[in-house]
XYZ file of C-alpha atoms in Angstrom:
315
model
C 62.038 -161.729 79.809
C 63.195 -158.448 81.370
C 66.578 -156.736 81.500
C 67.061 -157.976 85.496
C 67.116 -161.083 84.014
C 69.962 -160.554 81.331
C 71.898 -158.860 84.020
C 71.733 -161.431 87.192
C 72.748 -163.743 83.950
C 75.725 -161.848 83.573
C 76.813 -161.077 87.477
C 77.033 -164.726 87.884
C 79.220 -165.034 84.632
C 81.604 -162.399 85.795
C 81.481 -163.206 89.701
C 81.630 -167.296 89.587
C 78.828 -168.136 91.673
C 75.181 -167.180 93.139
C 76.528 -166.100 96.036
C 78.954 -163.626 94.866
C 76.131 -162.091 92.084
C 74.040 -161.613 95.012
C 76.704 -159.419 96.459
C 77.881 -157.531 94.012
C 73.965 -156.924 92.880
C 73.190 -156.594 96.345
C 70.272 -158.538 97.057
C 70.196 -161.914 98.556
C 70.939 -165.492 96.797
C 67.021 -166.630 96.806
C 66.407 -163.673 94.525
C 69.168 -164.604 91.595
C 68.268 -167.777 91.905
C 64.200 -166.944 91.523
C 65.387 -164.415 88.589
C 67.600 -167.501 86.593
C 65.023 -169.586 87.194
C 61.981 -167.367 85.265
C 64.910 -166.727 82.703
C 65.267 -170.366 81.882
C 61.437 -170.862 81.884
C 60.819 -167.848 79.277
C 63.454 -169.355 77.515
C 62.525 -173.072 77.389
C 66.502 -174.486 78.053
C 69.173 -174.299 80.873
C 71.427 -171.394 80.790
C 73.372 -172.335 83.701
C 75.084 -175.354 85.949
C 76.278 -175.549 89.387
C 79.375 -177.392 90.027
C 82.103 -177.579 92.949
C 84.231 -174.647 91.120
C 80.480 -172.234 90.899
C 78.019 -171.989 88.476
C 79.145 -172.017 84.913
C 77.017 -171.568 81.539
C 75.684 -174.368 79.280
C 75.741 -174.118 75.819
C 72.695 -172.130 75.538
C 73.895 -170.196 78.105
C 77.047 -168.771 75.938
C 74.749 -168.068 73.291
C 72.346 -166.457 75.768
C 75.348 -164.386 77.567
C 76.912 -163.393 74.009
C 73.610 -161.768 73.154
C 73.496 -160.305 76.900
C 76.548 -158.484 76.616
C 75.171 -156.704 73.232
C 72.395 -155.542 74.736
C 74.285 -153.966 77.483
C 76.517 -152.509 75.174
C 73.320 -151.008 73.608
C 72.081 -149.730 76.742
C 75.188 -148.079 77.971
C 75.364 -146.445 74.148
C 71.740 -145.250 74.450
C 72.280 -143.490 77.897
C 75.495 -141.897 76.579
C 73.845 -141.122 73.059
C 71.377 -139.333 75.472
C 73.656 -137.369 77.794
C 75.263 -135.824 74.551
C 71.885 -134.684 73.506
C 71.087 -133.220 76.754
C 74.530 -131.972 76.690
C 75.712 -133.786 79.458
C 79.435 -134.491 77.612
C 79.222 -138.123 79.063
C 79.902 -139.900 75.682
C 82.702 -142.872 75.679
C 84.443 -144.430 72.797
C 86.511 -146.899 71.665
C 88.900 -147.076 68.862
C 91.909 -149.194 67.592
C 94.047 -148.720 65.318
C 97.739 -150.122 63.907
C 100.499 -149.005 64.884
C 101.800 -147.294 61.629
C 99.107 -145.314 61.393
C 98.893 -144.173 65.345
C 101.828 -141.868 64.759
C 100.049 -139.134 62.263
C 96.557 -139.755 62.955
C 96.343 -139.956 66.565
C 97.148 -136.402 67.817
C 95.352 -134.942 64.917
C 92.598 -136.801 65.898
C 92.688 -135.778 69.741
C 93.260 -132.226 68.786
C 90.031 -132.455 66.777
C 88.073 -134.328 68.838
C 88.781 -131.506 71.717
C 87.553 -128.616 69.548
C 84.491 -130.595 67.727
C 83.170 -132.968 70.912
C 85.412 -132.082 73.862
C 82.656 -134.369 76.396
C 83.648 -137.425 73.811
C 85.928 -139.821 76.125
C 88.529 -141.549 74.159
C 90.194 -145.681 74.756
C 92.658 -146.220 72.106
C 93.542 -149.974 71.565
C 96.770 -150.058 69.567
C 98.144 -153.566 67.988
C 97.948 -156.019 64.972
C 95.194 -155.913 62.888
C 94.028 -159.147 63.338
C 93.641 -158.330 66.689
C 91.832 -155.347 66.545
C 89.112 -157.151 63.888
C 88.257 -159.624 66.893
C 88.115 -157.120 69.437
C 85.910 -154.988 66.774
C 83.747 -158.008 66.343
C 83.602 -159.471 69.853
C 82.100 -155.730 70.869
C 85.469 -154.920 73.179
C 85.838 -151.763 70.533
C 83.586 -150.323 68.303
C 85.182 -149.472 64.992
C 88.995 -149.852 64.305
C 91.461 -148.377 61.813
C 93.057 -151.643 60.183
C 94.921 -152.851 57.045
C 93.304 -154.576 54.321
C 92.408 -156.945 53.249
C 89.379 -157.602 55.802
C 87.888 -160.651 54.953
C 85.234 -161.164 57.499
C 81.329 -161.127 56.655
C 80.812 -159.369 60.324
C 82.487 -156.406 59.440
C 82.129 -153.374 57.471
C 84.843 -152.318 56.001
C 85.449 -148.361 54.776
C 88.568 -147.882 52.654
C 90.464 -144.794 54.145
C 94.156 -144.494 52.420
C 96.742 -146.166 50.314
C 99.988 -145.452 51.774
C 103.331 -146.039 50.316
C 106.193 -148.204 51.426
C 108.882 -147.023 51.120
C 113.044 -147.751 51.812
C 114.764 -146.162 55.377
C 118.161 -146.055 54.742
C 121.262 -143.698 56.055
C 121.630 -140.611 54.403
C 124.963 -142.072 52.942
C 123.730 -145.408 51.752
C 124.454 -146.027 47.828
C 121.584 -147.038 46.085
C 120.604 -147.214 42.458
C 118.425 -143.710 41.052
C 115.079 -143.932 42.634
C 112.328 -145.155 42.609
C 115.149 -148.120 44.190
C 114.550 -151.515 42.389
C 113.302 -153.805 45.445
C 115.834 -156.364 44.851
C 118.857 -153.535 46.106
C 117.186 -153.042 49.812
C 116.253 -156.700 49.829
C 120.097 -157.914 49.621
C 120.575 -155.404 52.935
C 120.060 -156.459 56.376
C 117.058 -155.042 57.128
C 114.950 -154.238 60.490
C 111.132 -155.804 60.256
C 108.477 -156.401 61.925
C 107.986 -160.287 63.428
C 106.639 -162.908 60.481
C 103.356 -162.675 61.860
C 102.714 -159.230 61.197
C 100.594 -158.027 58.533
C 103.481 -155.786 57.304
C 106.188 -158.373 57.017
C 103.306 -160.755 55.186
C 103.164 -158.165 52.788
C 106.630 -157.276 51.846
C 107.678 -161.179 51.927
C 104.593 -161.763 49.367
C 106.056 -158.579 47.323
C 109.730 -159.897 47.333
C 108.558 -163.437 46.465
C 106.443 -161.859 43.215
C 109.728 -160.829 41.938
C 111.897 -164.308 43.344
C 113.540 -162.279 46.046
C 113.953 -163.389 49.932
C 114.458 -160.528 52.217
C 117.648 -160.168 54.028
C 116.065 -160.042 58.013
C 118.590 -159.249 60.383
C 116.378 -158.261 63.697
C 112.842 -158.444 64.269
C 110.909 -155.878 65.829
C 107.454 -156.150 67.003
C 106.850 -151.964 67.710
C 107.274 -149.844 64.125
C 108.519 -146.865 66.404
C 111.930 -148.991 67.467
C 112.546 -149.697 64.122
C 114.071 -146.087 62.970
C 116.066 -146.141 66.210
C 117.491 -149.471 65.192
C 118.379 -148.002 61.524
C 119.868 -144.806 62.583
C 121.954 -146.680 65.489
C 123.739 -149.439 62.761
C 123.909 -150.895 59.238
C 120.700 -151.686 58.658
C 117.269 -150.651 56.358
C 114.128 -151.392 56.917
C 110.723 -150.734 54.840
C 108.167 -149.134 56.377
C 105.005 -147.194 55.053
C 105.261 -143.559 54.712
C 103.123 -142.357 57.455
C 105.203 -144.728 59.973
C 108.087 -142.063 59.215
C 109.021 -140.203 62.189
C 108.792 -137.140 61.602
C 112.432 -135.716 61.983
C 114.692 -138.430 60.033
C 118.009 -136.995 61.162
C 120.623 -138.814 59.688
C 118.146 -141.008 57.318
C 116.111 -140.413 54.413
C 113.675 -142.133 52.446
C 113.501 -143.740 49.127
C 111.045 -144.323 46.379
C 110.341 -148.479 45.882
C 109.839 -149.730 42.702
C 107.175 -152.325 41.928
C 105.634 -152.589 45.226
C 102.093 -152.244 46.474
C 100.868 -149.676 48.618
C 99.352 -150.700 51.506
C 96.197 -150.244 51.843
C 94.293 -148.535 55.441
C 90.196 -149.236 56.148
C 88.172 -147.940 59.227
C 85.886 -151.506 60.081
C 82.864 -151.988 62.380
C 81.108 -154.639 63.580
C 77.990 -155.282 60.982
C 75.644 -155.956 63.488
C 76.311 -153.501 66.059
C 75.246 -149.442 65.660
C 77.623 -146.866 66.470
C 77.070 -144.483 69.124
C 77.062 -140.503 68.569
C 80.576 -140.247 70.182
C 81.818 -143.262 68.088
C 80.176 -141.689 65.089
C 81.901 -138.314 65.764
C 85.050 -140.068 66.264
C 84.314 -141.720 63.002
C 83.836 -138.379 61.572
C 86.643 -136.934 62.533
C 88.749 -139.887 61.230
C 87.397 -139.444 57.892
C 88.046 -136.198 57.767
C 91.805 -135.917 59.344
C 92.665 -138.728 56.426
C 90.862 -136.917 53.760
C 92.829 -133.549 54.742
C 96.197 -135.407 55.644
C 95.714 -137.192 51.356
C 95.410 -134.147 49.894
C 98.460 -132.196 51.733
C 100.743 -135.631 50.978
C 99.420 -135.101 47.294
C 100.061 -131.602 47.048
C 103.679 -132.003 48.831
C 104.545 -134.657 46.404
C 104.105 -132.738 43.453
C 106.330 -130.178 44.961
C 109.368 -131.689 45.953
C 111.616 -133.155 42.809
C 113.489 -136.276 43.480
C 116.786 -136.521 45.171
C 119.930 -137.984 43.213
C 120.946 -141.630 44.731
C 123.798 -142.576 45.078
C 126.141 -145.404 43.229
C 125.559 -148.477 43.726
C 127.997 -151.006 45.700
C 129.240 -153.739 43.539
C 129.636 -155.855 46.307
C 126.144 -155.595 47.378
């Protein structure tokens, strides 16, 4: 088997047909078909079938096109993992993350990369977590910042932070002395994330610990809306710490009582090695979290708590 081999397998996969692989590998159809034919010899099965609609893979031939695609992601990491060496500054990669954590960590994290490895190329792939897991596993990133818990063999999982959640409220809102009892923001009509978000699986497994059902009143699927939303009516919401924005105008934030942080992890596919521009993205990651723990730690200790105020006794 040679690498021509793996990669006429894969122009027909992406084109549709013979004839279009031949194209776009520009050669002529007798030669893809001579090079699928010595592929399926060396491998002893069919990889492929032609039908009216092209050729499409058997079921060896997903298995064979799976393990294709990872060793042309290897490839294309070797060359860059090269150029960087040979200081060539053509290294690429690839990193997702959720969106509460995009807001503190991702400008830190370009500023850094610019002054440590200014030839890394950076793709950011923002969304759930869930999503970014299969995307971290099916090779279309290569390491992710997620919530936990990860509960996947094929990943490996690096615990980062644990980040509070805590209450967004208007500056005026009467609340019992933090840190607030749950129960007080739950009875408000509150701005959340949809019910399949991590976030809001979270805070409706902490209400239901202590036999309370969140009050949802709108349903937001991007955390940067959801201050907006507060700050423009009656509502709260519950967000973690770093989500904050960082100017909260008319809002502030309270302690929660009784409720688990939530917990951030960097994940990487187990069976997949990270290239030196992932790994100095990695790097940096570590580092920007490390350094953005201890100043949260160190402001904490410094500022005392802020007076609530009454509580409503209609609420």
């Amino acid at each position: 088997m040679e690498l021509r081999h793996l990669e006429t397998l894969l122009a027909i996969d992406r084109e549709g047909s013979f004839t279009a692989a031949a194209d776009a590998l520009n050669t002529v159809q007798s030669n893809v078909s001579d090079q699928i034919r010595q592929l399926e010899a060396e491998l002893g099965v069919p990889v492929l079938v032609r039908g009216r609609r092209g050729a499409e893979p058997t079921e060896f031939g997903l298995v064979v096109l799976e393990r294709a695609r990872r060793v042309q992601r290897e490839l294309e990491a070797m060359r860059a993992d090269l150029s960087m060496l040979q200081g060539l500054e053509a290294g690429h990669a690839r990193l997702g993350i959720v969106g509460t954590a995009s807001r503190w960590l991702m400008p830190a994290l370009v500023a850094d990369l610019r002054g440590r490895a200014p030839g890394v190329r950076l793709r950011v792939n923002g969304g759930a977590s869930e999503r970014l897991w299969g995307e971290v596993i099916e090779g279309e990133l290569a390491q992710a910042v997620v919530t936990e818990p990860v509960d996947d063999r094929r990943l490996v999982v690096e615990h980062l932070l644990d980040e509070a959640l805590v209450g967004l409220v208007h500056g005026d809102a009467e609340l019992p002395p933090e840190p607030v009892p749950l129960a007080a923001l739950a009875r408000l009509p509150l701005v959340l994330p949809p019910e399949q978000h991590l976030l809001r699986i979270e805070l409706e497994s902490a209400a239901a610990s202590q036999g309370l059902t969140l009050d949802v009143a709108i349903e937001v699927e991007g955390i940067r809306l959801i201050a907006d939303l507060v700050a423009a009516g009656e509502f709260a919401s519950i967000l973690p710490e770093t989500a904050l924005p960082p100017d909260l105008g008319a809002l502030r934030a309270v302690a929660i009582a009784r409720i688990p942080p939530r917990r951030l992890a960097l994940v990487n596919a187990r069976d997949a090695q990270l290239s030196l521009a992932d790994r100095a993205v990695r790097d940096s990651v570590v580092r920007i979290v490390a350094g953005h723990k201890g100043a949260h730690d160190a402001k904490a200790k410094q500022v005392p708590s802020r007076p609530a105020g009454k509580y409503p006794k209609g609420r």
